mmCIF file of C-alpha atoms in Angstrom:
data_model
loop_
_atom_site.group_PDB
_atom_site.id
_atom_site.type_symbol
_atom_site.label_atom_id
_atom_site.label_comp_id
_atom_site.label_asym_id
_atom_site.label_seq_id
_atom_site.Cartn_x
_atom_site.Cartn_y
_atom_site.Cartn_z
ATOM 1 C CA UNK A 62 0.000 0.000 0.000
ATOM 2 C CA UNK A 63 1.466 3.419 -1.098
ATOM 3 C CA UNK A 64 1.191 6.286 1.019
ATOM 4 C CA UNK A 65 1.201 9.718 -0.557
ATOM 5 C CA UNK A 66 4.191 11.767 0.541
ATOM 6 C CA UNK A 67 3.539 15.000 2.413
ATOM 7 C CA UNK A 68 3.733 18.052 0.557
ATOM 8 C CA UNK A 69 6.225 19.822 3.079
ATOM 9 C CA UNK A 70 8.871 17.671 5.411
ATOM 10 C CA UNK A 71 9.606 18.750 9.215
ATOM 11 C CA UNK A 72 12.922 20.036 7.777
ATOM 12 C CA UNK A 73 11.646 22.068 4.845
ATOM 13 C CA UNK A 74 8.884 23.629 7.301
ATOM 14 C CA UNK A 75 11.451 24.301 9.715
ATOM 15 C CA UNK A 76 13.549 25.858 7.314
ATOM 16 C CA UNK A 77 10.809 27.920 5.647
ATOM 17 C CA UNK A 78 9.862 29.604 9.363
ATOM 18 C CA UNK A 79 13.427 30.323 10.040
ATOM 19 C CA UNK A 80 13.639 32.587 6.672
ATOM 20 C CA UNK A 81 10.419 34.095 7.188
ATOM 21 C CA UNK A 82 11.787 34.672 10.614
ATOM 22 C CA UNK A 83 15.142 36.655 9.314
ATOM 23 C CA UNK A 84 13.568 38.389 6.662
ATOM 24 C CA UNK A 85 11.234 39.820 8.880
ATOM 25 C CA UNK A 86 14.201 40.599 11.400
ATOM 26 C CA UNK A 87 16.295 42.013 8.609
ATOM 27 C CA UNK A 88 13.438 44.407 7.616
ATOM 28 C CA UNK A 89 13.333 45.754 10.862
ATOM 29 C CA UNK A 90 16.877 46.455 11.131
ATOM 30 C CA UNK A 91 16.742 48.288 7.507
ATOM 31 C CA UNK A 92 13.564 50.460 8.937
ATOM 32 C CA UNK A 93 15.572 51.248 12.409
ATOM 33 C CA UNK A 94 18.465 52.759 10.232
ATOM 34 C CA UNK A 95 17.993 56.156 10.109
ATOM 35 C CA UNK A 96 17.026 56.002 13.630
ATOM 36 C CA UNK A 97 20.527 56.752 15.040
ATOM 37 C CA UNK A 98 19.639 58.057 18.442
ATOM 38 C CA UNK A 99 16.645 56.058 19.069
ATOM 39 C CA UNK A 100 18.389 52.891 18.588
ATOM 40 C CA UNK A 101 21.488 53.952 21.244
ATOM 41 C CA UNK A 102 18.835 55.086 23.412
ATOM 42 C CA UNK A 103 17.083 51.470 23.581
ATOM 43 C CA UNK A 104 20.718 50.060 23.720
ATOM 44 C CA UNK A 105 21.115 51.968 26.646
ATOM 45 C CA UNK A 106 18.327 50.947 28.375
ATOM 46 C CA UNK A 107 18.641 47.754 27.259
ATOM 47 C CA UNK A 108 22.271 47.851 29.577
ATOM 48 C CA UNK A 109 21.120 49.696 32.099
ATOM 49 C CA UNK A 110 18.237 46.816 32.516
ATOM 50 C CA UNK A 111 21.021 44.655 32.689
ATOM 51 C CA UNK A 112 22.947 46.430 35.299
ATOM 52 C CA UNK A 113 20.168 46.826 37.075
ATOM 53 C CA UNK A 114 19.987 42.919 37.376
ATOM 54 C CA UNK A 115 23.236 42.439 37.947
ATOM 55 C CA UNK A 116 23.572 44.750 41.183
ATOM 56 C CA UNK A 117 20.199 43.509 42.675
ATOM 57 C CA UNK A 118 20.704 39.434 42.386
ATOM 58 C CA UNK A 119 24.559 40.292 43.395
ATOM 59 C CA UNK A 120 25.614 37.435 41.108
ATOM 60 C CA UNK A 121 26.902 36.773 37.355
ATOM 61 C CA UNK A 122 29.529 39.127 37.746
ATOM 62 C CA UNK A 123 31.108 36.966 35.366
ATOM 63 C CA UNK A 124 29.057 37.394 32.414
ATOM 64 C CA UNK A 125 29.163 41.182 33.399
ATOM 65 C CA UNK A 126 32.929 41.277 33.085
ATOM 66 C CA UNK A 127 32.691 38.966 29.532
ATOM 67 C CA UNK A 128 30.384 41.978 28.378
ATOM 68 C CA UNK A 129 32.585 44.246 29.245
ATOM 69 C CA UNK A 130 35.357 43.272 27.419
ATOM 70 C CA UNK A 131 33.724 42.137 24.139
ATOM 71 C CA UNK A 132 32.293 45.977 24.303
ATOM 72 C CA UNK A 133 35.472 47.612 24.752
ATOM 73 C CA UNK A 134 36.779 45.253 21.719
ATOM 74 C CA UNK A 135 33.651 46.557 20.027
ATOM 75 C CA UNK A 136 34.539 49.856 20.895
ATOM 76 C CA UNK A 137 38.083 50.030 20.039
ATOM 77 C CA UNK A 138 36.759 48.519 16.195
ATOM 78 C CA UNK A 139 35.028 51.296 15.561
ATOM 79 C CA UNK A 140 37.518 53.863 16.831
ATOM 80 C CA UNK A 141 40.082 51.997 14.432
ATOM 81 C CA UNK A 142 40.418 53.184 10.445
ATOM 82 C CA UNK A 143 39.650 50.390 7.866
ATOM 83 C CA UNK A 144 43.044 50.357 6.576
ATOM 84 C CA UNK A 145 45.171 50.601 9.349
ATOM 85 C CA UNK A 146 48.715 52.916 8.715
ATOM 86 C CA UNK A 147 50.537 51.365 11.160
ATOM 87 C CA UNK A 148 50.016 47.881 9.496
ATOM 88 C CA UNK A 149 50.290 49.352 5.866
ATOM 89 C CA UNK A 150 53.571 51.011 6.538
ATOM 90 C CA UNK A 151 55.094 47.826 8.050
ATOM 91 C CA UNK A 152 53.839 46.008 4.841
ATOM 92 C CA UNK A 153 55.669 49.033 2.833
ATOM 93 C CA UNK A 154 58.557 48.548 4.461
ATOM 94 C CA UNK A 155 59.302 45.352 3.664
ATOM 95 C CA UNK A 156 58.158 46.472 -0.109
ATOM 96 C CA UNK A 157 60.467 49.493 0.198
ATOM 97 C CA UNK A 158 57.895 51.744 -0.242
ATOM 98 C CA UNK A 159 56.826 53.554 2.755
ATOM 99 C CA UNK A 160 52.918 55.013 1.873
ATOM 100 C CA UNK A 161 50.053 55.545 4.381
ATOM 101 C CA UNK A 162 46.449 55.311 3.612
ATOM 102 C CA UNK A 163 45.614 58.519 5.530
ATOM 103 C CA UNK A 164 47.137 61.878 4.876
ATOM 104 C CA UNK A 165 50.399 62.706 7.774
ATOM 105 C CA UNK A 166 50.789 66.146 6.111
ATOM 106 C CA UNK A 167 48.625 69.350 5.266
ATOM 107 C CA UNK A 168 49.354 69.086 1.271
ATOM 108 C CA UNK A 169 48.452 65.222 1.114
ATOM 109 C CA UNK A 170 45.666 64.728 -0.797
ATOM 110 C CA UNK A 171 42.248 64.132 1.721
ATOM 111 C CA UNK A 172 40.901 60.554 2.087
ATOM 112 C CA UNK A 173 37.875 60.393 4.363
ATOM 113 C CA UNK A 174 37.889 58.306 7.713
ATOM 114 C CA UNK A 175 36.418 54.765 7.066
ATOM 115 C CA UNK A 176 35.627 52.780 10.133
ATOM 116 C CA UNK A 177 36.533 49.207 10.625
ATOM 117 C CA UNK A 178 33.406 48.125 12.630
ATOM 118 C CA UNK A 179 31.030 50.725 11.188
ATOM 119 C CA UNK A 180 28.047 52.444 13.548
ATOM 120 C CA UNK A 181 24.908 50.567 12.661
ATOM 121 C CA UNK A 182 27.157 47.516 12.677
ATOM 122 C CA UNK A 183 28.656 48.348 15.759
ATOM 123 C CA UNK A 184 24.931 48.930 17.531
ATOM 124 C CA UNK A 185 23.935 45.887 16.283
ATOM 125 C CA UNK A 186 26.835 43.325 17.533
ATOM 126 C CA UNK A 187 26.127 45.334 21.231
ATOM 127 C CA UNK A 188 22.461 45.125 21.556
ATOM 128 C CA UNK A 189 22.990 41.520 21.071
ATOM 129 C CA UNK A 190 25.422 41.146 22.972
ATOM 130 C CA UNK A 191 23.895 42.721 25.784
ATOM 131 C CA UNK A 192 20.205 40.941 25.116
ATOM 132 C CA UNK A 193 22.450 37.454 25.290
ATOM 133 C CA UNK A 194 24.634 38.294 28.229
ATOM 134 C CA UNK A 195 20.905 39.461 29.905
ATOM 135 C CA UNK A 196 19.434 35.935 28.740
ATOM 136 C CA UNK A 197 22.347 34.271 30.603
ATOM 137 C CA UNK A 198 21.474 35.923 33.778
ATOM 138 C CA UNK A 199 18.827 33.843 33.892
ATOM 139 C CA UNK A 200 20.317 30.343 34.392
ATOM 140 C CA UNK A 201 22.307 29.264 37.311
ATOM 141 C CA UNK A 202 24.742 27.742 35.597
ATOM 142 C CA UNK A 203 26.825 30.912 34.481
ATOM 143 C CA UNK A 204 26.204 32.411 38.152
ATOM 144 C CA UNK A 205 30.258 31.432 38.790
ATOM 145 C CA UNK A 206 31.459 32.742 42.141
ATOM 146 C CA UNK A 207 34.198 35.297 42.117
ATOM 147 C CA UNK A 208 35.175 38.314 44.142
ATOM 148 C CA UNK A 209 33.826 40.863 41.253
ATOM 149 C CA UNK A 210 36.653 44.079 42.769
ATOM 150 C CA UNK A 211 39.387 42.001 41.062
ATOM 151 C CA UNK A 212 37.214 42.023 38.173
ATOM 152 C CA UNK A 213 36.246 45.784 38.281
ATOM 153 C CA UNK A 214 40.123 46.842 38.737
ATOM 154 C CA UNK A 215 41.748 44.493 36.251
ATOM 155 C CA UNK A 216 39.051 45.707 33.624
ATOM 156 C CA UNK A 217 39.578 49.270 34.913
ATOM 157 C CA UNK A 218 42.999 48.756 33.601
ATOM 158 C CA UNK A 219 43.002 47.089 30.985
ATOM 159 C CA UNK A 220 40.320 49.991 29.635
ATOM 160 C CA UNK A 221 42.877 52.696 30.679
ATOM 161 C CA UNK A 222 45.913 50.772 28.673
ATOM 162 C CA UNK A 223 44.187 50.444 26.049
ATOM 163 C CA UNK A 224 42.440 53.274 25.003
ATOM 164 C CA UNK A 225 45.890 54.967 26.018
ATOM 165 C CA UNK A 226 47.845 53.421 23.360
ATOM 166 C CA UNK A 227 44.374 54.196 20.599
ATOM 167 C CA UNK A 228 44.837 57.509 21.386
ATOM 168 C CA UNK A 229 48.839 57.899 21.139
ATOM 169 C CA UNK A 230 47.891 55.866 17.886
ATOM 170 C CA UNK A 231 45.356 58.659 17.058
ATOM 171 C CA UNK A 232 47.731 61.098 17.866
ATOM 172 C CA UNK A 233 50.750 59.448 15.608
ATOM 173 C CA UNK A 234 48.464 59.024 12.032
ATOM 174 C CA UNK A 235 46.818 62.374 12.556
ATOM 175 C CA UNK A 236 43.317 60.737 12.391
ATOM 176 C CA UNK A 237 39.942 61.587 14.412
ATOM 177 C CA UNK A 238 37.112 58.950 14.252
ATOM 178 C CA UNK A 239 34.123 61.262 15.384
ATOM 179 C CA UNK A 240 32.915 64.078 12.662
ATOM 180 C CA UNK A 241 31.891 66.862 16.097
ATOM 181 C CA UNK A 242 34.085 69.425 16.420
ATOM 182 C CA UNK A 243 35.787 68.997 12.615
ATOM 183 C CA UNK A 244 35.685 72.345 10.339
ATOM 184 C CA UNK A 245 32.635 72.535 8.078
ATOM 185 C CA UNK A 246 32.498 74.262 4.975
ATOM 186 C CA UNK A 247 29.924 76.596 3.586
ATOM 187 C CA UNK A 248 28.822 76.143 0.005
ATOM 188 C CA UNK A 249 28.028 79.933 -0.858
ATOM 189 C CA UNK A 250 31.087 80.959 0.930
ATOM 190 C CA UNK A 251 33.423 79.140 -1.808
ATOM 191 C CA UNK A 252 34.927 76.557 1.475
#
């Protein structure tokens, strides 16, 4: 006796809600673009929920401390350029040819600042960071004891070390990642 086959298998069906499911994600993220502020403002309350949960259940200090660093690694992305001048003149070295992506001098010719990790990609890799590292609070298992100041001053640190040598690197290739406080030119005034 032949039995008809079904029209959809558990795997296809499966597969079929999971694409409906990230196209309908991915259209939200395209519709939340131009929403700059909005979406850093949910971010933030988004952490501060999690701090909040943190201090009150005095536990997963842990996690906390694993956020912490993947956001300063997220941070220090998106502080970096693209094409990094450091790496391309040890590269031209060894070429003989000693030529940096961004300008070192006044009468070099302009090339505008491209990001590594770029904003909305930047937002995106934190908020879900921070929405996993809040799941995690949840379960027992990643509550792992530890006396948190140890934590707190070694990432205290480690924050202050690093965004010391950014800046000196800053400093050395002449580059600043945020567009406040740069001169802007006025059309009708010929600048």
């Amino acid at each position: 006796m032949d039995v008809p086959e079904p029209d959809q298998t558990p795997f296809s069906a499966v597969t079929a809600q999971t694409s409906r499911f990230s196209r309908a994600y991915q259209a939200y993220l395209d519709k939340s673009t131009p929403y700059v502020s909005y979406r850093w403002i949910t971010t933030g309350a988004i952490l501060l929920v999690f701090m909040l949960r943190i201090i009150i259940s005095e536990g997963w200090y842990i996690v906390c401390y694993s956020l912490g660093i993947y956001l300063l690694n997220l941070f220090l992305a998106f502080l970096q350029p693209k094409f990094d001048p450091s790496l391309t003149q040890d590269e031209g070295l060894e070429d003989g040819e000693v030529r940096s992506p961004l300008p070192t001098t006044r009468d070099e010719e302009f090339r505008p600042f491209i990001r590594r990790l770029p904003e909305f990609k930047f937002w995106h890799s934190a908020t879900r960071a921070i929405t996993i590292a809040f799941v995690c609070t949840w379960f027992e298992l990643f509550n792992v004891p530890v006396f948190w100041p140890v934590l707190v001053v070694y990432f205290i640190i480690l924050f202050t070390l690093t965004m010391r040598r950014q800046i000196q690197h800053m400093i050395k290739y002449r580059y600043v990642p945020f567009s406040f406080g740069k001169a802007k030119y006025n059309s009708r005034s010929g600048h």
